[in-house]
mmCIF file of C-alpha atoms in Angstrom:
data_model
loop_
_atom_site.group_PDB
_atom_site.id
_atom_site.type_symbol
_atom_site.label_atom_id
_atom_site.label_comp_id
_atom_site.label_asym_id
_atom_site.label_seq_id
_atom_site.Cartn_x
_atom_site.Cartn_y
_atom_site.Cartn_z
ATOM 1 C CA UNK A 1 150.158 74.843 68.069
ATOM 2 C CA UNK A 2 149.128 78.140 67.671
ATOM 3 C CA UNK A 3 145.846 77.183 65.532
ATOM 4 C CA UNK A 4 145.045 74.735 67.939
ATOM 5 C CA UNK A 5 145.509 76.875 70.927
ATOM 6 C CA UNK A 6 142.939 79.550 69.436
ATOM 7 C CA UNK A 7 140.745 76.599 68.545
ATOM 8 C CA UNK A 8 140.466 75.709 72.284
ATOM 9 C CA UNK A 9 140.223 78.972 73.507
ATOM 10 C CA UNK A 10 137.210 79.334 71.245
ATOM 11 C CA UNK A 11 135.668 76.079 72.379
ATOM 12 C CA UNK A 12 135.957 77.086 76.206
ATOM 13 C CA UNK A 13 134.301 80.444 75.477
ATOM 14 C CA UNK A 14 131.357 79.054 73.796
ATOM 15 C CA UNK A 15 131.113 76.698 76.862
ATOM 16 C CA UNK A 16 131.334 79.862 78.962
ATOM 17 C CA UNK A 17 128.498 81.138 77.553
ATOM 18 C CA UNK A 18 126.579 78.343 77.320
ATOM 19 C CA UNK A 19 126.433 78.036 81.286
ATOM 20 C CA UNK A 20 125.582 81.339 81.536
ATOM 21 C CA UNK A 21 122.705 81.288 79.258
ATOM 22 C CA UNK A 22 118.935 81.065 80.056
ATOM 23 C CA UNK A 23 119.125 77.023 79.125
ATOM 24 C CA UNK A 24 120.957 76.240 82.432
ATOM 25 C CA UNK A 25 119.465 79.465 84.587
ATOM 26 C CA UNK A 26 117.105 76.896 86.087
ATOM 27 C CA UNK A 27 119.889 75.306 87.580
ATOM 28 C CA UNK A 28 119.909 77.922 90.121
ATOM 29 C CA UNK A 29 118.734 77.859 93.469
ATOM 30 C CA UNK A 30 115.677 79.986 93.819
ATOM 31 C CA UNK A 31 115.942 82.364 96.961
ATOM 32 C CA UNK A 32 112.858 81.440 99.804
ATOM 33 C CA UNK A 33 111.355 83.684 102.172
ATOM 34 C CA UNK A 34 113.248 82.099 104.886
ATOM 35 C CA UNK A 35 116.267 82.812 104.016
ATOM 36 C CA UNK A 36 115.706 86.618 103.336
ATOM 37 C CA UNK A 37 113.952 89.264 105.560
ATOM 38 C CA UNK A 38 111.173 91.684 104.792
ATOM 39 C CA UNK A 39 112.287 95.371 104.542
ATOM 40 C CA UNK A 40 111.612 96.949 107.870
ATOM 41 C CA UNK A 41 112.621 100.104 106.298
ATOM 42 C CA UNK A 42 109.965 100.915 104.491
ATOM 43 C CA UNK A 43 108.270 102.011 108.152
ATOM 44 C CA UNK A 44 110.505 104.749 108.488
ATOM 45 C CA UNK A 45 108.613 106.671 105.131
ATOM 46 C CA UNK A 46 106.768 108.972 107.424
ATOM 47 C CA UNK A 47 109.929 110.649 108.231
ATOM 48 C CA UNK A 48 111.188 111.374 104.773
ATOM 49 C CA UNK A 49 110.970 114.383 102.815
ATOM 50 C CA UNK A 50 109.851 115.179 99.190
ATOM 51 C CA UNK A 51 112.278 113.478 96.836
ATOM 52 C CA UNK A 52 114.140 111.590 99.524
ATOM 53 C CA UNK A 53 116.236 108.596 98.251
ATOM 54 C CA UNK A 54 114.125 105.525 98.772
ATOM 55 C CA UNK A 55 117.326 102.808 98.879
ATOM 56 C CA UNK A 56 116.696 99.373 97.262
ATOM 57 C CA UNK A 57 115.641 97.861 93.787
ATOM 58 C CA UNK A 58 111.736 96.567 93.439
ATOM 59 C CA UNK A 59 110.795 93.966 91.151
ATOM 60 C CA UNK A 60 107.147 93.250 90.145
ATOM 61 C CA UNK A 61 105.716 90.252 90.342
ATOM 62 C CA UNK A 62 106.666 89.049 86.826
ATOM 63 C CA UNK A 63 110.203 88.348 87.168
ATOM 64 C CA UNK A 64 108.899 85.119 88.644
ATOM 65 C CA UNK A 65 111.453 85.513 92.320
ATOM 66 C CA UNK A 66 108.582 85.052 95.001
ATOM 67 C CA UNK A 67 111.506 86.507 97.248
ATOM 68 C CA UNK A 68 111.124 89.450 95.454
ATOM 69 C CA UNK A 69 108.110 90.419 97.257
ATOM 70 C CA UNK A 70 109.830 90.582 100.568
ATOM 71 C CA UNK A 71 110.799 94.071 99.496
ATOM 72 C CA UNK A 72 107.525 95.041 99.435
ATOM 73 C CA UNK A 73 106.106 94.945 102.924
ATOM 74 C CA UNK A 74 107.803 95.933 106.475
ATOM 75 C CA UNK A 75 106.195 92.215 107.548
ATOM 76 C CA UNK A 76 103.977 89.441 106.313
ATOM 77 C CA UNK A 77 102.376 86.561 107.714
ATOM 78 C CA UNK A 78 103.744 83.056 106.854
ATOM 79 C CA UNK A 79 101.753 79.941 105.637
ATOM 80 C CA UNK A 80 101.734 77.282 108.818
ATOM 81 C CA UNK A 81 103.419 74.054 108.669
ATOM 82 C CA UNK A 82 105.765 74.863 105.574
ATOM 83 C CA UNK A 83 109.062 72.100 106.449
ATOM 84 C CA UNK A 84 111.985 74.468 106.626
ATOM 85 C CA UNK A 85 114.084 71.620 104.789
ATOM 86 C CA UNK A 86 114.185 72.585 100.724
ATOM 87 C CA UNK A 87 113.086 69.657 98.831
ATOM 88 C CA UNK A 88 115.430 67.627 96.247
ATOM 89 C CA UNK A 89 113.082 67.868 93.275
ATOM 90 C CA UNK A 90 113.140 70.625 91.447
ATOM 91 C CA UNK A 91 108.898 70.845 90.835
ATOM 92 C CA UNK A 92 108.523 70.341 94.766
ATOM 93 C CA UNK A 93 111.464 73.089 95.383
ATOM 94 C CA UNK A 94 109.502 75.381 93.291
ATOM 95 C CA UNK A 95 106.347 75.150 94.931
ATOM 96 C CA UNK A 96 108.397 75.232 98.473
ATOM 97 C CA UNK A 97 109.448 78.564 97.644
ATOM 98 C CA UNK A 98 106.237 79.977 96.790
ATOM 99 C CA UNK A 99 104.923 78.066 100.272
ATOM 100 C CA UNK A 100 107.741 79.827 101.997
ATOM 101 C CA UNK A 101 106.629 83.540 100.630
ATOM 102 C CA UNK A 102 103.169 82.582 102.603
ATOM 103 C CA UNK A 103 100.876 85.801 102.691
ATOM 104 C CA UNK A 104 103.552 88.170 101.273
ATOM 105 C CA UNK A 105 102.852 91.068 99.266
ATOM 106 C CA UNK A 106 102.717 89.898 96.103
ATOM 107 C CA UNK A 107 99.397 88.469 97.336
ATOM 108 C CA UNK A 108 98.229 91.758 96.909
ATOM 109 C CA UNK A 109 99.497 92.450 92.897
ATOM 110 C CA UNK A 110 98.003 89.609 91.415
ATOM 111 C CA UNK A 111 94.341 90.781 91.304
ATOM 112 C CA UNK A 112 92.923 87.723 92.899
ATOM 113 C CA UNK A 113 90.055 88.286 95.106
ATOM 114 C CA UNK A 114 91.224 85.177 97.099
ATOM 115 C CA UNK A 115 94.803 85.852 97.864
ATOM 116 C CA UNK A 116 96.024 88.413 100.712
ATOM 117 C CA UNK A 117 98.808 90.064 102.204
ATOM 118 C CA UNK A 118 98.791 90.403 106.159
ATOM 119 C CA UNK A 119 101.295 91.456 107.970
ATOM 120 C CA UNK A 120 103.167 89.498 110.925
ATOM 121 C CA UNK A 121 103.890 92.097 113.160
ATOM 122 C CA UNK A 122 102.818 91.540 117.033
ATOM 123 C CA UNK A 123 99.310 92.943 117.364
ATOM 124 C CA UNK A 124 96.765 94.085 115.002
ATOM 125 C CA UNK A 125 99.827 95.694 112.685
ATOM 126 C CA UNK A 126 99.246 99.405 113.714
ATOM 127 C CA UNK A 127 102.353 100.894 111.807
ATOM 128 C CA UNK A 128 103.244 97.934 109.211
ATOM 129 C CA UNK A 129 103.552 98.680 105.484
ATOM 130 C CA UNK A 130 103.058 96.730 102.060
ATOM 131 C CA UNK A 131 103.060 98.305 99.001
ATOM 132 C CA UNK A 132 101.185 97.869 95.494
ATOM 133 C CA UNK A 133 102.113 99.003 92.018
ATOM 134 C CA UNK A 134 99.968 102.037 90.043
ATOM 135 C CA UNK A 135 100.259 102.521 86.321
ATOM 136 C CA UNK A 136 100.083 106.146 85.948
ATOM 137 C CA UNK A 137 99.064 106.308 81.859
ATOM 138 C CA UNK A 138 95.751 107.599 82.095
ATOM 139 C CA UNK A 139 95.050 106.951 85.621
ATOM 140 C CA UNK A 140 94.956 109.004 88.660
ATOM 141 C CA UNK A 141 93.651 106.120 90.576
ATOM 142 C CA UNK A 142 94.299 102.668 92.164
ATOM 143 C CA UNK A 143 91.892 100.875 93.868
ATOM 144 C CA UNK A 144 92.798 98.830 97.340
ATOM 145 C CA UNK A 145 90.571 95.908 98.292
ATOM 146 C CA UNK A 146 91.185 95.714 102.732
ATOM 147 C CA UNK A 147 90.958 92.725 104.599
ATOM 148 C CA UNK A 148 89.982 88.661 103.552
ATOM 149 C CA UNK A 149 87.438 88.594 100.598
ATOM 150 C CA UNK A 150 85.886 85.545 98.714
ATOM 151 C CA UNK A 151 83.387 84.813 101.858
ATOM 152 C CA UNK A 152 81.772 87.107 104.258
ATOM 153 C CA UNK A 153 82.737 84.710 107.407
ATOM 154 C CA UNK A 154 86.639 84.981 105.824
ATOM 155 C CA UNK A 155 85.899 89.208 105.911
ATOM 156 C CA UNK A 156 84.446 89.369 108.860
ATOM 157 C CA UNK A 157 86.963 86.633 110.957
ATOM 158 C CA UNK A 158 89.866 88.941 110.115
ATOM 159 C CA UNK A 159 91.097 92.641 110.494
ATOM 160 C CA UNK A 160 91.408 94.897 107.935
ATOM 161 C CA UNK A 161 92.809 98.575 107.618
ATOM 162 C CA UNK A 162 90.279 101.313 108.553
ATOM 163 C CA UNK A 163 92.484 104.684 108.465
ATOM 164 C CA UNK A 164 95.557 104.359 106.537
ATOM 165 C CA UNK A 165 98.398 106.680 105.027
ATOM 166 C CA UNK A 166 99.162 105.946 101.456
ATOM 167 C CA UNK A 167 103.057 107.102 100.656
ATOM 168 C CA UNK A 168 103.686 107.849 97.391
ATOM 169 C CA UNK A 169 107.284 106.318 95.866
ATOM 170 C CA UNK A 170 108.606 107.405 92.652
ATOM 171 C CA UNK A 171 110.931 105.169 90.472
ATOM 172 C CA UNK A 172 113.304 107.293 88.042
ATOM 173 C CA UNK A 173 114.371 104.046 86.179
ATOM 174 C CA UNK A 174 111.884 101.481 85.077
ATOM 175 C CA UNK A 175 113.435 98.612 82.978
ATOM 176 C CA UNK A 176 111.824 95.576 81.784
ATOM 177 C CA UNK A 177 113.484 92.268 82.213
ATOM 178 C CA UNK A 178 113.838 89.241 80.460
ATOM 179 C CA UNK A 179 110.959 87.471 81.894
ATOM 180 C CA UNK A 180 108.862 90.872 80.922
ATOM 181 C CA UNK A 181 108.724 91.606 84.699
ATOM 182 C CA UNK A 182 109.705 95.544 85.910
ATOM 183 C CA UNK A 183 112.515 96.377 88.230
ATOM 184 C CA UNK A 184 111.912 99.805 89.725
ATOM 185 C CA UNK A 185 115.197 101.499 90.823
ATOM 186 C CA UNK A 186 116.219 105.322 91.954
ATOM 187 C CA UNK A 187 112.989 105.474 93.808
ATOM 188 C CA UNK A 188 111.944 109.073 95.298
ATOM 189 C CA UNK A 189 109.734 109.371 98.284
ATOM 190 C CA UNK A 190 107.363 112.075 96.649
ATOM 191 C CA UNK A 191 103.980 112.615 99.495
ATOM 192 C CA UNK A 192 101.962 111.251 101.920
ATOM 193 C CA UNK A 193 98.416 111.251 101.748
ATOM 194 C CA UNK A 194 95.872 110.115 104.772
ATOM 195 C CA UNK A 195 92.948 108.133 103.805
ATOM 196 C CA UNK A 196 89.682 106.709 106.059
ATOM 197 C CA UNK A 197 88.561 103.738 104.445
ATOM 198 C CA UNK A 198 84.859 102.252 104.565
ATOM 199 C CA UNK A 199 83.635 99.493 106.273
ATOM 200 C CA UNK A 200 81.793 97.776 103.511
ATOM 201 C CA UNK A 201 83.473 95.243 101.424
ATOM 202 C CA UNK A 202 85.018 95.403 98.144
ATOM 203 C CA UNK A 203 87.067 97.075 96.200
ATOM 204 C CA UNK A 204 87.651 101.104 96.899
ATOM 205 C CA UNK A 205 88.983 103.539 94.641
ATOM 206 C CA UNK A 206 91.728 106.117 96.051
ATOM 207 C CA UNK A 207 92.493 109.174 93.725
ATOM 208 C CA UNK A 208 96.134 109.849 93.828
ATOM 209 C CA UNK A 209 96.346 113.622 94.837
ATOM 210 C CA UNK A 210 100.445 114.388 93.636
ATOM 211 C CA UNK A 211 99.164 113.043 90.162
ATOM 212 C CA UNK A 212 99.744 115.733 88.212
ATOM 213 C CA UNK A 213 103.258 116.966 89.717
ATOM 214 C CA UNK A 214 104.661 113.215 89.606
ATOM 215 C CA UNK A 215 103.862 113.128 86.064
ATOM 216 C CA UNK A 216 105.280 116.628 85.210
ATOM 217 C CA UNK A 217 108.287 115.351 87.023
ATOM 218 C CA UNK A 218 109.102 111.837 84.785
ATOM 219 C CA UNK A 219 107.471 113.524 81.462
ATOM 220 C CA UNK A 220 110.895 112.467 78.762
ATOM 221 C CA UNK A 221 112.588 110.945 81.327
ATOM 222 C CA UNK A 222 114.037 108.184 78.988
ATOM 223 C CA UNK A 223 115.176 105.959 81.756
ATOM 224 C CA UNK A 224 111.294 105.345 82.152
ATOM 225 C CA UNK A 225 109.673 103.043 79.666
ATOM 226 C CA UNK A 226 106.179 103.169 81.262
ATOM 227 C CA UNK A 227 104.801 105.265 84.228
ATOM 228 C CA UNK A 228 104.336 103.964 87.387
ATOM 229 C CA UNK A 229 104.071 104.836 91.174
ATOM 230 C CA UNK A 230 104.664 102.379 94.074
ATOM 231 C CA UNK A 231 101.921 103.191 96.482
ATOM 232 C CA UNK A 232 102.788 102.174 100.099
ATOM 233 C CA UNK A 233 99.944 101.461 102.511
ATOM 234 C CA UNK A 234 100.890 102.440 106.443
ATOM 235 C CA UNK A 235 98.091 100.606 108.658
ATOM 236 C CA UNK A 236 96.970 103.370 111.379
ATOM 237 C CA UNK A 237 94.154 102.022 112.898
ATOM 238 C CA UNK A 238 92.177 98.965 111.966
ATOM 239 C CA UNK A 239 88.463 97.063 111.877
ATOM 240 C CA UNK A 240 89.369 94.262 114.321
ATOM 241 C CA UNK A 241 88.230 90.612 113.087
ATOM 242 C CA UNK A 242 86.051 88.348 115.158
ATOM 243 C CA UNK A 243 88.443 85.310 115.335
ATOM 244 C CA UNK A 244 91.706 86.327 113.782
ATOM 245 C CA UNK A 245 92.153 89.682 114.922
ATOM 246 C CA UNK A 246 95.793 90.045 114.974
ATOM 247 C CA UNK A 247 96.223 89.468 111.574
ATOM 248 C CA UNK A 248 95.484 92.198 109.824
ATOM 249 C CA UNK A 249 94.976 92.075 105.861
ATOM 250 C CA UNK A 250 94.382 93.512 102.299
ATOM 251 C CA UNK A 251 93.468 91.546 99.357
ATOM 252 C CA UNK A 252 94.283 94.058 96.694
ATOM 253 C CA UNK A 253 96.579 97.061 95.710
ATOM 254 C CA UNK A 254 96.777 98.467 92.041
ATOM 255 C CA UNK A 255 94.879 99.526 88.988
ATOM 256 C CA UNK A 256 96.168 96.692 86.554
ATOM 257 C CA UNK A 257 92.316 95.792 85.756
ATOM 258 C CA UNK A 258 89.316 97.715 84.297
ATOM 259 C CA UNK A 259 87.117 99.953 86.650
ATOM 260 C CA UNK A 260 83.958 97.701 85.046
ATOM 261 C CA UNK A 261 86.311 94.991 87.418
ATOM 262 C CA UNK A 262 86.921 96.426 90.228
ATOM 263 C CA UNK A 263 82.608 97.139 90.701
ATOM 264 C CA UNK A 264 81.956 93.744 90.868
ATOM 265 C CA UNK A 265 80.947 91.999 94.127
ATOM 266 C CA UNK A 266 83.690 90.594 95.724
ATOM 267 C CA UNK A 267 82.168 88.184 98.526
ATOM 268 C CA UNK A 268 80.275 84.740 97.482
ATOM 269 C CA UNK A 269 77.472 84.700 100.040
#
């Protein structure tokens, strides 16, 4: 009996294991936008000091949880007409998630010239916050790309930032996960830097001032396996659109692609 009782025991661990595995992860329900809110915190950055505690854990877009982004931005505009009832199928539940995560800020990480984050606040947004992701090896830069892009009638119909403050955000850990996304955790609020933006389209390039002292600061930090600062955008005044002037919007935050990129044109006609 003995035998046999190990023998079970065995079996039921294995079992254990094998529900907790990958190969049945996608029996999970994937969290929507509805269901979770955007972090209103993140407006409150003005009044932090150097090396504050910024609370929370950021993922980047690659851990492939569209909810994710919620953590991102202080508000974001939703897609209309998306059902609030999750579909049964698991294809149609996916892309009901993403639906639900409208103009969030992960619109603004994936380097697409058509995609946008705007924020849902009442108003033009004067005060809201999303932020983007800067890889600090070898760059003091990151580049922001304000309002609707693609078409001139699409950048002209809506607002976009004019005088901003960027916030600097420093993670102490930065892991990789399974799905070779980043989660950002022990986050410092390091500066605060004012910036007037131009008028013209495309892409503009903002030189990150504390460069050199945030690096000195996470230089053999081994909790870091690559260098990065979360650069938070605080709207303070705006260029108001023609036809959809309360929703304010930026295409683009980061440094992810070459500066050869980031020159090119970025409306059609």
């Amino acid at each position: 009996m003995g035998v046999k009782m190990k023998y079970y025991k065995v079996i039921l661990l294995l079992l254990i294991g094998l529900l907790n595995s990958p190969i049945f992860s996608q029996v999970e329900t994937l969290e929507d936008c509805f269901s979770r809110k955007s972090n209103s915190d993140l407006k409150s950055l003005s009044k932090k000091q150097h090396r504050e505690p910024v609370d929370g854990r950021f993922y980047s877009q690659g851990v492939n949880m569209p909810a994710a982004g919620m953590a991102w931005q202080s508000s974001f505009r939703s897609f209309k007409d998306v059902s609030k009832i999750r579909p049964k199928d698991k294809q149609k539940e996916k892309d009901w998630v993403s639906e639900t995560c409208g103009y969030s800020a992960y619109a603004a990480h994936d380097n697409y010239i058509g995609t946008m984050w705007c924020e849902g606040a009442p108003g033009v947004g004067i005060g809201e916050v999303v932020m983007g992701l800067a890889d600090l090896k070898d760059k003091n830069y990151f580049y922001i790309l304000p309002g609707r892009q693609s078409k001139r009638k699409f950048f002209e119909s809506y607002s976009r930032p004019l005088d901003i403050d960027v916030h600097y955000l420093v993670p102490m850990e930065v892991g990789t996960t399974q799905s070779s996304g980043k989660v950002f955790s022990e986050v410092l609020y390091w500066s605060k830097q004012s910036v007037k933006l131009s008028k013209d389209p495309g892409h503009q390039k903002i030189e990150i001032q504390p460069y050199k002292e945030i690096m000195k600061s996470i230089q053999g930090n081994r909790n870091i396996d690559h260098p990065f600062v979360m650069v938070a955008i605080e709207i303070k005044s705006v260029i108001e659109g023609k036809e959809n002037k309360e929703h304010t919007c930026i295409s683009a935050i980061g440094n992810s692609d070459s500066e050869e990129e980031y020159k090119k044109a970025t409306l059609r006609d």
